[in-house]
Structures are given as structure tokens and as C-alpha cells.
PDB file of C-alpha atoms in Angstrom:
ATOM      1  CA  UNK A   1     -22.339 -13.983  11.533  1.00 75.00           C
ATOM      2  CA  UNK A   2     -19.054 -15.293  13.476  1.00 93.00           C
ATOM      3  CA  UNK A   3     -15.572 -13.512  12.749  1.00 94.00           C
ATOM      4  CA  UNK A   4     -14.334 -16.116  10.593  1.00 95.00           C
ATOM      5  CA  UNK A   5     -17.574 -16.043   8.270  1.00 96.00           C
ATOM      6  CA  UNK A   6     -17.559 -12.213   7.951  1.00 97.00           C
ATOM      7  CA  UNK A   7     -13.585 -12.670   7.118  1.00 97.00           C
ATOM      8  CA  UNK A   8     -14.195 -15.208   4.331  1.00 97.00           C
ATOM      9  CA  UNK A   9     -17.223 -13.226   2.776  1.00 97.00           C
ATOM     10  CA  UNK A  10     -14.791 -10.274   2.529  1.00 98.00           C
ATOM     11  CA  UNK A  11     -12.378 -11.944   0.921  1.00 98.00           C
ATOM     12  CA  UNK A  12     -14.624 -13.384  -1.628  1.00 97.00           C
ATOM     13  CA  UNK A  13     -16.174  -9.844  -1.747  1.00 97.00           C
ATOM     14  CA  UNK A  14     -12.756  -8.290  -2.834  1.00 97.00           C
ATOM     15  CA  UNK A  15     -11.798 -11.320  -4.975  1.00 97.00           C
ATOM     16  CA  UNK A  16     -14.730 -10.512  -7.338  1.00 96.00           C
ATOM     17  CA  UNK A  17     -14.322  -6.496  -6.669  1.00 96.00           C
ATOM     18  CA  UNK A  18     -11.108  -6.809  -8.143  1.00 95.00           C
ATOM     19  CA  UNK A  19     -11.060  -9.383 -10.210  1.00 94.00           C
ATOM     20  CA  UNK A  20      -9.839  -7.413 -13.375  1.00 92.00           C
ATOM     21  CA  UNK A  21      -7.584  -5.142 -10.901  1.00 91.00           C
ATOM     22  CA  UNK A  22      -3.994  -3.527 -12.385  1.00 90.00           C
ATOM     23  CA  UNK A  23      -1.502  -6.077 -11.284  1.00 90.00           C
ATOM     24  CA  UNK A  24      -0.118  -4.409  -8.616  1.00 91.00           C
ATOM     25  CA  UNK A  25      -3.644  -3.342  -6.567  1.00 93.00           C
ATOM     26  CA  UNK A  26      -5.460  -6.776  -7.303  1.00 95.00           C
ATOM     27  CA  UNK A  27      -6.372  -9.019  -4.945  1.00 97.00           C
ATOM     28  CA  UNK A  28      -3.083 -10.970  -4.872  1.00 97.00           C
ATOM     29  CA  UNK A  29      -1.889  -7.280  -3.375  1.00 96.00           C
ATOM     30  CA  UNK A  30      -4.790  -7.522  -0.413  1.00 97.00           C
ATOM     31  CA  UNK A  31      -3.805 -11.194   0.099  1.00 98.00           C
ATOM     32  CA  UNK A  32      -0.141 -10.162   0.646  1.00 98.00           C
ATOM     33  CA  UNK A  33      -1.186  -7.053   2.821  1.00 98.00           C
ATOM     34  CA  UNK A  34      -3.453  -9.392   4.742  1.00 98.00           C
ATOM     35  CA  UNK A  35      -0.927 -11.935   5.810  1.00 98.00           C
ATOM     36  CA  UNK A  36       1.932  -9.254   6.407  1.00 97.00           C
ATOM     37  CA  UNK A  37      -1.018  -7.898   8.657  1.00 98.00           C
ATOM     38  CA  UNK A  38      -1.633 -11.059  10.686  1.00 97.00           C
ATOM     39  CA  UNK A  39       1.825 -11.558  11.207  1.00 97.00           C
ATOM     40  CA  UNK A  40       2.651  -8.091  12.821  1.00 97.00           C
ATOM     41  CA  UNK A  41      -0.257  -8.782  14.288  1.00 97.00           C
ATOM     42  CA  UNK A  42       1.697 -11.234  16.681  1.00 95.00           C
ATOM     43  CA  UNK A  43       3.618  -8.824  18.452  1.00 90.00           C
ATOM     44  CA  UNK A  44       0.720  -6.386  19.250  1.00 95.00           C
ATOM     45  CA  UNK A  45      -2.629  -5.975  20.847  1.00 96.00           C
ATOM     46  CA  UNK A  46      -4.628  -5.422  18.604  1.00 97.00           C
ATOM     47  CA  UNK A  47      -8.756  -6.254  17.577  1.00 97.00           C
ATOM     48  CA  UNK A  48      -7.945  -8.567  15.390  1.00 97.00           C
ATOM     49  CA  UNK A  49     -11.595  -8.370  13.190  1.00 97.00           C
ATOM     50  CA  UNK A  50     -10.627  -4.533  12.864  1.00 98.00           C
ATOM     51  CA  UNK A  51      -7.404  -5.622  11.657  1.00 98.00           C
ATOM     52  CA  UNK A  52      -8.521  -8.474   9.015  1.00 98.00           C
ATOM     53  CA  UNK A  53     -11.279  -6.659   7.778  1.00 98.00           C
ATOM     54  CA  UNK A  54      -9.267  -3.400   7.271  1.00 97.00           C
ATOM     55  CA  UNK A  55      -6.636  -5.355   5.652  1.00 98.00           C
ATOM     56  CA  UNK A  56      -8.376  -6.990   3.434  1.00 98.00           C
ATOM     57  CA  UNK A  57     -10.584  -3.944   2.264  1.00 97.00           C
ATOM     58  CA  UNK A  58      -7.922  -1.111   2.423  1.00 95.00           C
ATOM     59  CA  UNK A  59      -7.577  -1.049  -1.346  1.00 93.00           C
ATOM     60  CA  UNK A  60     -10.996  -1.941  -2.149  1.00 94.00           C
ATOM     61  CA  UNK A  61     -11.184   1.144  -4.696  1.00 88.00           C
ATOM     62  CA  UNK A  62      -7.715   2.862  -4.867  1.00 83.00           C
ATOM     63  CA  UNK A  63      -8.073   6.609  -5.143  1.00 81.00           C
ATOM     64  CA  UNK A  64      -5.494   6.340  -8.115  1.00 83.00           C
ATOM     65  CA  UNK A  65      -8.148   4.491 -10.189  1.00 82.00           C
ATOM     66  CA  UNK A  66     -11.156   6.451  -9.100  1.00 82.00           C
ATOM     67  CA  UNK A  67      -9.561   9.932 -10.448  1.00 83.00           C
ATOM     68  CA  UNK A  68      -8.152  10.226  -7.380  1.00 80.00           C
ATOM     69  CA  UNK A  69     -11.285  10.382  -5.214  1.00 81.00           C
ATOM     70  CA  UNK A  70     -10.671   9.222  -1.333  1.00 85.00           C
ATOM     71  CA  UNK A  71     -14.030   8.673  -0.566  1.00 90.00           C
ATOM     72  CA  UNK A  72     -15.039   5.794  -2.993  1.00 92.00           C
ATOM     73  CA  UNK A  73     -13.316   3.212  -1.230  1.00 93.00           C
ATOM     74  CA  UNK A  74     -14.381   3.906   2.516  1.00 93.00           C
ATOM     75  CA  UNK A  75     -18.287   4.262   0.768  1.00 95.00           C
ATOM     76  CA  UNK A  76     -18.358   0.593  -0.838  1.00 96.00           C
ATOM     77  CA  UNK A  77     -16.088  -1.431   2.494  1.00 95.00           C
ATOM     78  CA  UNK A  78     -18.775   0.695   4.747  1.00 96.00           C
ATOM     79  CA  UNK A  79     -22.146  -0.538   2.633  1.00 97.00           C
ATOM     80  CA  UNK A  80     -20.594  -4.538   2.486  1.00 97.00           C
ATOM     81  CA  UNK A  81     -19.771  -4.215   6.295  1.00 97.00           C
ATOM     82  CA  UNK A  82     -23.613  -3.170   6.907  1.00 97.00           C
ATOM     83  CA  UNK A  83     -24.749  -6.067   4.819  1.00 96.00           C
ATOM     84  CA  UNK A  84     -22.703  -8.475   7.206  1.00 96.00           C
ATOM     85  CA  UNK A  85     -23.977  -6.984  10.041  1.00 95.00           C
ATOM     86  CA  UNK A  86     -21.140  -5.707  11.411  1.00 97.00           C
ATOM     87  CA  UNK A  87     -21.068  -3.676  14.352  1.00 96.00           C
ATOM     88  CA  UNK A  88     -21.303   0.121  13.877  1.00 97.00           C
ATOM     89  CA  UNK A  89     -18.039   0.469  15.737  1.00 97.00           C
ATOM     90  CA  UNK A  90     -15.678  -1.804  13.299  1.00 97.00           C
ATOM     91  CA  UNK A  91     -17.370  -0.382  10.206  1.00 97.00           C
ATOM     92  CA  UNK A  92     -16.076   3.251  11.769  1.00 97.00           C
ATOM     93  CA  UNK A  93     -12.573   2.093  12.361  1.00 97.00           C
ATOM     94  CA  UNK A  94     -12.275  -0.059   9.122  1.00 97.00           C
ATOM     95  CA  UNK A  95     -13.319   2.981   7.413  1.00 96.00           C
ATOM     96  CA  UNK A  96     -11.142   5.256   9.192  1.00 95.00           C
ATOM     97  CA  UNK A  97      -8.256   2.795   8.261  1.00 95.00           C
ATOM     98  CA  UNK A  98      -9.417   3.088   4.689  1.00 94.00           C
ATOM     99  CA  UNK A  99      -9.069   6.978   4.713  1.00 93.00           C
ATOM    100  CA  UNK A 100      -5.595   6.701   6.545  1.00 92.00           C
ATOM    101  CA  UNK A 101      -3.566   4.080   5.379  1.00 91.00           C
ATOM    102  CA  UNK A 102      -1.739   5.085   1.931  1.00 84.00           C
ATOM    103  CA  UNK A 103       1.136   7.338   2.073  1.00 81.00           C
ATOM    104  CA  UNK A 104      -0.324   9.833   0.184  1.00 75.00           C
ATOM    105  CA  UNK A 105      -2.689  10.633   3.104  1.00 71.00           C
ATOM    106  CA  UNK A 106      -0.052  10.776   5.181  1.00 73.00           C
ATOM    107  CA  UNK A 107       2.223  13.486   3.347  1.00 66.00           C
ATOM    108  CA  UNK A 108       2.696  16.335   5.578  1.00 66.00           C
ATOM    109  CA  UNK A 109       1.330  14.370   8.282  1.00 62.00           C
ATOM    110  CA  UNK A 110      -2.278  15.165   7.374  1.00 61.00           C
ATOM    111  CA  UNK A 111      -3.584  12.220   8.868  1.00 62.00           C
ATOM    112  CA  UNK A 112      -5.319  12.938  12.136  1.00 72.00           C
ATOM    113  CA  UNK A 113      -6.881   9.824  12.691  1.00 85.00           C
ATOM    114  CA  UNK A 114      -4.450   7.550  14.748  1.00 89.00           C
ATOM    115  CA  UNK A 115      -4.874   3.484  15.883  1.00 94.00           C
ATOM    116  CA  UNK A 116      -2.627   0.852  16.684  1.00 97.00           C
ATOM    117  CA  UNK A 117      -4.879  -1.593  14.107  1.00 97.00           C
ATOM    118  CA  UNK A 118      -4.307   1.404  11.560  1.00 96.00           C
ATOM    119  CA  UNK A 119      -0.186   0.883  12.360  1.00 96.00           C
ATOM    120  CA  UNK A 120      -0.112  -3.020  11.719  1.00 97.00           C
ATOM    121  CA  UNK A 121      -2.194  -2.176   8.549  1.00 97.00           C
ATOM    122  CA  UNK A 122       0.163   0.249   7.576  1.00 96.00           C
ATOM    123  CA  UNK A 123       3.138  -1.447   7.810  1.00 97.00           C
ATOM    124  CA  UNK A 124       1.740  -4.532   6.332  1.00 97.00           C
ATOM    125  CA  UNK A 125       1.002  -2.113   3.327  1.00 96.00           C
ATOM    126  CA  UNK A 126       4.230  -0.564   3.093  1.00 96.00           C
ATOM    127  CA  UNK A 127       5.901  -3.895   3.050  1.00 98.00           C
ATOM    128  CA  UNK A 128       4.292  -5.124  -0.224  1.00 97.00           C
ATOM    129  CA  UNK A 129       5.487  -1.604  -1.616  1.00 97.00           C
ATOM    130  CA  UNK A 130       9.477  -2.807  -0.645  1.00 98.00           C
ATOM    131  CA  UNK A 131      11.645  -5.348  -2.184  1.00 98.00           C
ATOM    132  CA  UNK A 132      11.232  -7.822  -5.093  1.00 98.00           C
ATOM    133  CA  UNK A 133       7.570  -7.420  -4.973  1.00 98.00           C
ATOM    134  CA  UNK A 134       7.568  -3.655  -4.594  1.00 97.00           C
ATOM    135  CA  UNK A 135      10.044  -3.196  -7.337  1.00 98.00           C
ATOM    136  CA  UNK A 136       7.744  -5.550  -9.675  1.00 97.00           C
ATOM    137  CA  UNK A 137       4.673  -3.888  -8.876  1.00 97.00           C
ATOM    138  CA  UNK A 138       6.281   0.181  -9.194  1.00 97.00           C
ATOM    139  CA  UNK A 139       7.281  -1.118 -12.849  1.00 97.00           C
ATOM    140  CA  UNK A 140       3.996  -2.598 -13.275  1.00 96.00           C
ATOM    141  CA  UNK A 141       2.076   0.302 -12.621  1.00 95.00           C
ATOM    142  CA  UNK A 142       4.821   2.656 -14.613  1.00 96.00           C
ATOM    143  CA  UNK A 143       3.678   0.474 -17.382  1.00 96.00           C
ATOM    144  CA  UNK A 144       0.434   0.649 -16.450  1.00 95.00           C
ATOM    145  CA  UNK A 145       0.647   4.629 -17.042  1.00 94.00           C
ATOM    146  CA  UNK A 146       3.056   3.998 -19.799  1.00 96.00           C
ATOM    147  CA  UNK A 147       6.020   5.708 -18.029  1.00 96.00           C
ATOM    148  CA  UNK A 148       8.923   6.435 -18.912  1.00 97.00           C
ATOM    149  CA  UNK A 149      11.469   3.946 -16.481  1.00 98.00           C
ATOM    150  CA  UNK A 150      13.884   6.368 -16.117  1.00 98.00           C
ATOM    151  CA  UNK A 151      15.209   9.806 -17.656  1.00 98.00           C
ATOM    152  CA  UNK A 152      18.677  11.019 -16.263  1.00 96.00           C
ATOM    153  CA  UNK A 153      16.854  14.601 -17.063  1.00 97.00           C
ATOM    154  CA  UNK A 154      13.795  14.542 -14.757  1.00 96.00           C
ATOM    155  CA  UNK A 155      15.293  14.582 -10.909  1.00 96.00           C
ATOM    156  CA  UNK A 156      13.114  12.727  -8.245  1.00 96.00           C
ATOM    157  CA  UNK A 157      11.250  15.869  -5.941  1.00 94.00           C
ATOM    158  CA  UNK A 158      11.887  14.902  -2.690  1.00 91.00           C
ATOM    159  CA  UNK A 159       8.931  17.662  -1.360  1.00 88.00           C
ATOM    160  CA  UNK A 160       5.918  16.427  -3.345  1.00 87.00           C
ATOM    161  CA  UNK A 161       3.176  17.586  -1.763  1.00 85.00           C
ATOM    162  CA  UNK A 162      -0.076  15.575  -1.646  1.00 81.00           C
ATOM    163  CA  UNK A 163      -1.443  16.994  -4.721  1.00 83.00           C
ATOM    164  CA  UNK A 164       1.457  16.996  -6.762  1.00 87.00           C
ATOM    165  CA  UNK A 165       2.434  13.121  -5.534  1.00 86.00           C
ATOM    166  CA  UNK A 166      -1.092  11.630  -6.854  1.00 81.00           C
ATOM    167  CA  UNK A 167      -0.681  13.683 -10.198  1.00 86.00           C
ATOM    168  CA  UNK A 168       3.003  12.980 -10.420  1.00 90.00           C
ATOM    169  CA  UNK A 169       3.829  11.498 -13.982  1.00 94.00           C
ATOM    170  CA  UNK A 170       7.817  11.246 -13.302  1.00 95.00           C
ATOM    171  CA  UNK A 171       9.811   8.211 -14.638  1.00 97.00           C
ATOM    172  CA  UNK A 172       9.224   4.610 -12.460  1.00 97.00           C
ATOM    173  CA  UNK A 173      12.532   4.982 -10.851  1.00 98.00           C
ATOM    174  CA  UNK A 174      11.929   8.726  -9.221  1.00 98.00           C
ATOM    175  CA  UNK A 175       9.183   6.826  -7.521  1.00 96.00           C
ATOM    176  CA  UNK A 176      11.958   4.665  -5.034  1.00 98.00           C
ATOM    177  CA  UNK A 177      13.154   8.255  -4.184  1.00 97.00           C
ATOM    178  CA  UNK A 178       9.822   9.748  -3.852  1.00 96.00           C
ATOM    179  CA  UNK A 179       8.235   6.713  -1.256  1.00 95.00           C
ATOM    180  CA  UNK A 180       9.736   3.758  -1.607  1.00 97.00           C
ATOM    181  CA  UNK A 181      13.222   4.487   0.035  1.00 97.00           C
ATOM    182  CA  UNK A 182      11.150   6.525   2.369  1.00 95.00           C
ATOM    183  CA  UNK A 183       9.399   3.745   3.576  1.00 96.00           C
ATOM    184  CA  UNK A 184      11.442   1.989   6.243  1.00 97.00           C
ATOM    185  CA  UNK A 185      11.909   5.068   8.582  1.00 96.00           C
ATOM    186  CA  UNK A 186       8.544   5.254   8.628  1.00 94.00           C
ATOM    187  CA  UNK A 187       7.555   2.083   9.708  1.00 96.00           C
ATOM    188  CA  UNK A 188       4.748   1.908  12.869  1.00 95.00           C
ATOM    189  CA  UNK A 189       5.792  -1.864  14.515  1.00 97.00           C
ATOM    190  CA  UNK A 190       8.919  -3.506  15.419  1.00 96.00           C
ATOM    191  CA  UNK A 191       8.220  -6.402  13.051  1.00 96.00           C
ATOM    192  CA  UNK A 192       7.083  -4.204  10.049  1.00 97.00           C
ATOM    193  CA  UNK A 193      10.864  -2.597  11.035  1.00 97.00           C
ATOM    194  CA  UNK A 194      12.503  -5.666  10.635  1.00 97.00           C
ATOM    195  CA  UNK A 195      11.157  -7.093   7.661  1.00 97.00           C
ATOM    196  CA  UNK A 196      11.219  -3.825   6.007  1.00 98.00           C
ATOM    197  CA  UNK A 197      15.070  -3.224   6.324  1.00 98.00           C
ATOM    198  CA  UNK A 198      16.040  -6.621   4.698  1.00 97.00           C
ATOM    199  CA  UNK A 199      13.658  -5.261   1.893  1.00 98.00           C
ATOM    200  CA  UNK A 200      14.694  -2.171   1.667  1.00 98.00           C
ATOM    201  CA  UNK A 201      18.611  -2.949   1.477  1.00 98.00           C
ATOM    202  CA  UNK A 202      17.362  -5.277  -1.737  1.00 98.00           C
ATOM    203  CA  UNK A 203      16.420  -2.145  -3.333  1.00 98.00           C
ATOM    204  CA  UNK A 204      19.321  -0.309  -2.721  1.00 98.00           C
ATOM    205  CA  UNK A 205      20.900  -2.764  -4.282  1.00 98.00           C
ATOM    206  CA  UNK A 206      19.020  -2.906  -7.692  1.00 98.00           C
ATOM    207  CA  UNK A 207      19.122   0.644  -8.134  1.00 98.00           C
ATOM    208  CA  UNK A 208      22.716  -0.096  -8.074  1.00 98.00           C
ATOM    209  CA  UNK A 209      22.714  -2.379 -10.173  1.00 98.00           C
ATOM    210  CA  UNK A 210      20.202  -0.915 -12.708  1.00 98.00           C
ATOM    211  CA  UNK A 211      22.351   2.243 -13.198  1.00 98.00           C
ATOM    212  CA  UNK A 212      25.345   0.202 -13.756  1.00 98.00           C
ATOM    213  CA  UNK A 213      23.414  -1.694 -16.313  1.00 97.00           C
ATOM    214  CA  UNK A 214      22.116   1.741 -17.814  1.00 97.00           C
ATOM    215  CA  UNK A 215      25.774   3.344 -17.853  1.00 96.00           C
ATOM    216  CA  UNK A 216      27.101   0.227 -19.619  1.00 97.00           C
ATOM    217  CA  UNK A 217      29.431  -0.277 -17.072  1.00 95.00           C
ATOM    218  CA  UNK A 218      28.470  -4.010 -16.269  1.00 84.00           C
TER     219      UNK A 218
END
């Protein structure tokens, strides 16, 4: 098959894996994450196959949904890549992508596994977790869990480890202070730096908002 057909039978192969996805993992998330990829992609060298494919498969089957397990995603993009006949060599680095992208692996800087495709990805990720979008899909998901959106009591912790973030139950907004304000320093590519300050100053300025709101003081 040609790069183009491989890329389209992905995306129909995620469309029906997560057709019945939580809002803020579903495919309109991998859609997102693949056009933020192919525009950083612009400014770097990259393999660009590597890059759709990871893209569009790095959420295939989000740990969070599998009872936390890392290894069911990188299992199911590696058995679709064999059935396109993909070389041995992408399925490795898509995979590797797979294991390495979320923030969660990278906590403590666990992640060993290092790749410039793996940095566009990244950032493309991140991105959809900043501004309007990422503020629509944390409350989403707090819903989804049927958290609490905010309680003056329980403080953000600002040294989760790994464990602790992926069993963290802590009101939506100590998530912003957890990752998503964490975010923009930690952006890989100059482009993923740009668009992610604009974002990221949005944010700042709803939680501004949304504890004035709270306080009653506008």
C-alpha cells in the first residue's frame, strides 16, 4: 500500500475504534492532534508516515480507560500496522511514540525513548490539552469521573508522581495546576511554543475569571 492509503485506512481504523470514545479522547481529539502534528511538522525534518501514523494512533486505547494499562494501546496500533504491511521499522517507532507521548510517561522524566517525530507528536498533543479546547475537554472528563470542579479545601500537588497522577481523583481545576499550566515550558518545537503560549495565557485568564465568578465578586 502507498502512504496516503495506509494514512486513510488508519483513520477509518480509529474512527470506528473510537466511535463511542469519552468526548475528550474520541476521534475528533486524534483529528485535532493530527493536524496540530502536520503543521509542526512544517518547520522540522521529520518522516512524515512515522509522524501521521503515530498521530493518528497515539490514543488508540488510553491507559486511563484500560485501568491504566500502557501496553494495550501500543498492542492493537502494532497488530493494524502489520495488517497494512507496514514496515517493521515504522511499526517500532509508532509504537515507541505510543509508549512515550502522554505526560504521565513523562513524569520524572521516565521516558527513555527519545525522537524528533515523538517531539512534533508531543506537542501536537499537548496543544489540544491548552486553551478553549483543553479547558472543555478537562471539564468533560471531570464529568466524565463525576468530579468535583473545584473545592477551595483540596490544594493542587504540584509533585504527583506517576502513580499518584493516573489515580488522582482531585477537583477538575487542580488538574490546570497539576499539567495543564505545566504544559507550555515543556513544549519540544518552536511552533508547538508559539501556539501553546497564546493558549496558555487564555487559561490564565479563565481561572481568573472563574474564581472571581466563584467568590461572587463579578
Amino acid at each position: 500500500m502507498k502512504n496516503n492509503q495506509i494514512i486513510e485506512a488508519t483513520k477509518t481504523f480509529v474512527k470506528t475504534t473510537l466511535k463511542d470514545a469519552e468526548g475528550g479522547h474520541d476521534w475528533f481529539h486524534t483529528e485535532r492532534v493530527y493536524n496540530n502534528a502536520l503543521l509542526i511538522s512544517k518547520g522540522e525534518t521529520v518522516d512524515e508516515l512515522v509522524v501521521a501514523l503515530g498521530a493518528l494512533l497515539h490514543d488508540i486505547a488510553d491507559s486511563k480507560f484500560y485501568k491504566g494499562d500502557d501496553t494495550v494501546g501500543p498492542k492493537i496500533a502494532g497488530e493494524f500496522l502489520m495488517k497494512q504491511n507496514v514496515s517493521t521499522k515504522v511499526i517500532n517507532q509508532v509504537i515507541k511514540i505510543i509508549e512515550n507521548v502522554s505526560f504521565s510517561s513523562n513524569i520524572d522524566n521516565a521516558s527513555a525513548f527519545k525522537s524528533k517525530e515523538l517531539e512534533v507528536i508531543q506537542d501536537a498533543d499537548r496543544l489540544d490539552a491548552l486553551g478553549a479546547i483543553g479547558i472543555a475537554r478537562t471539564f468533560n472528563y471531570g464529568g466524565f469521573k463525576n468530579r468535583a470542579l473545584y473545592n477551595p479545601d483540596i490544594k493542587p500537588n504540584l509533585n504527583l508522581t506517576k502513580d499518584e497522577y493516573k489515580k488522582s481523583t482531585a477537583p477538575t481545576i487542580n488538574h490546570f495546576y497539576e499539567k495543564l499550566l505545566l504544559l507550555k515550558d515543556k513544549m519540544n518545537t518552536k511552533t508547538g511554543r508559539k501556539i501553546a503560549e497564546e493558549r496558555h495565557n487564555y487559561m490564565v485568564d479563565f481561572l481568573k475569571q472563574f474564581y472571581a465568578e466563584w467568590h461572587g465578586e463579578k
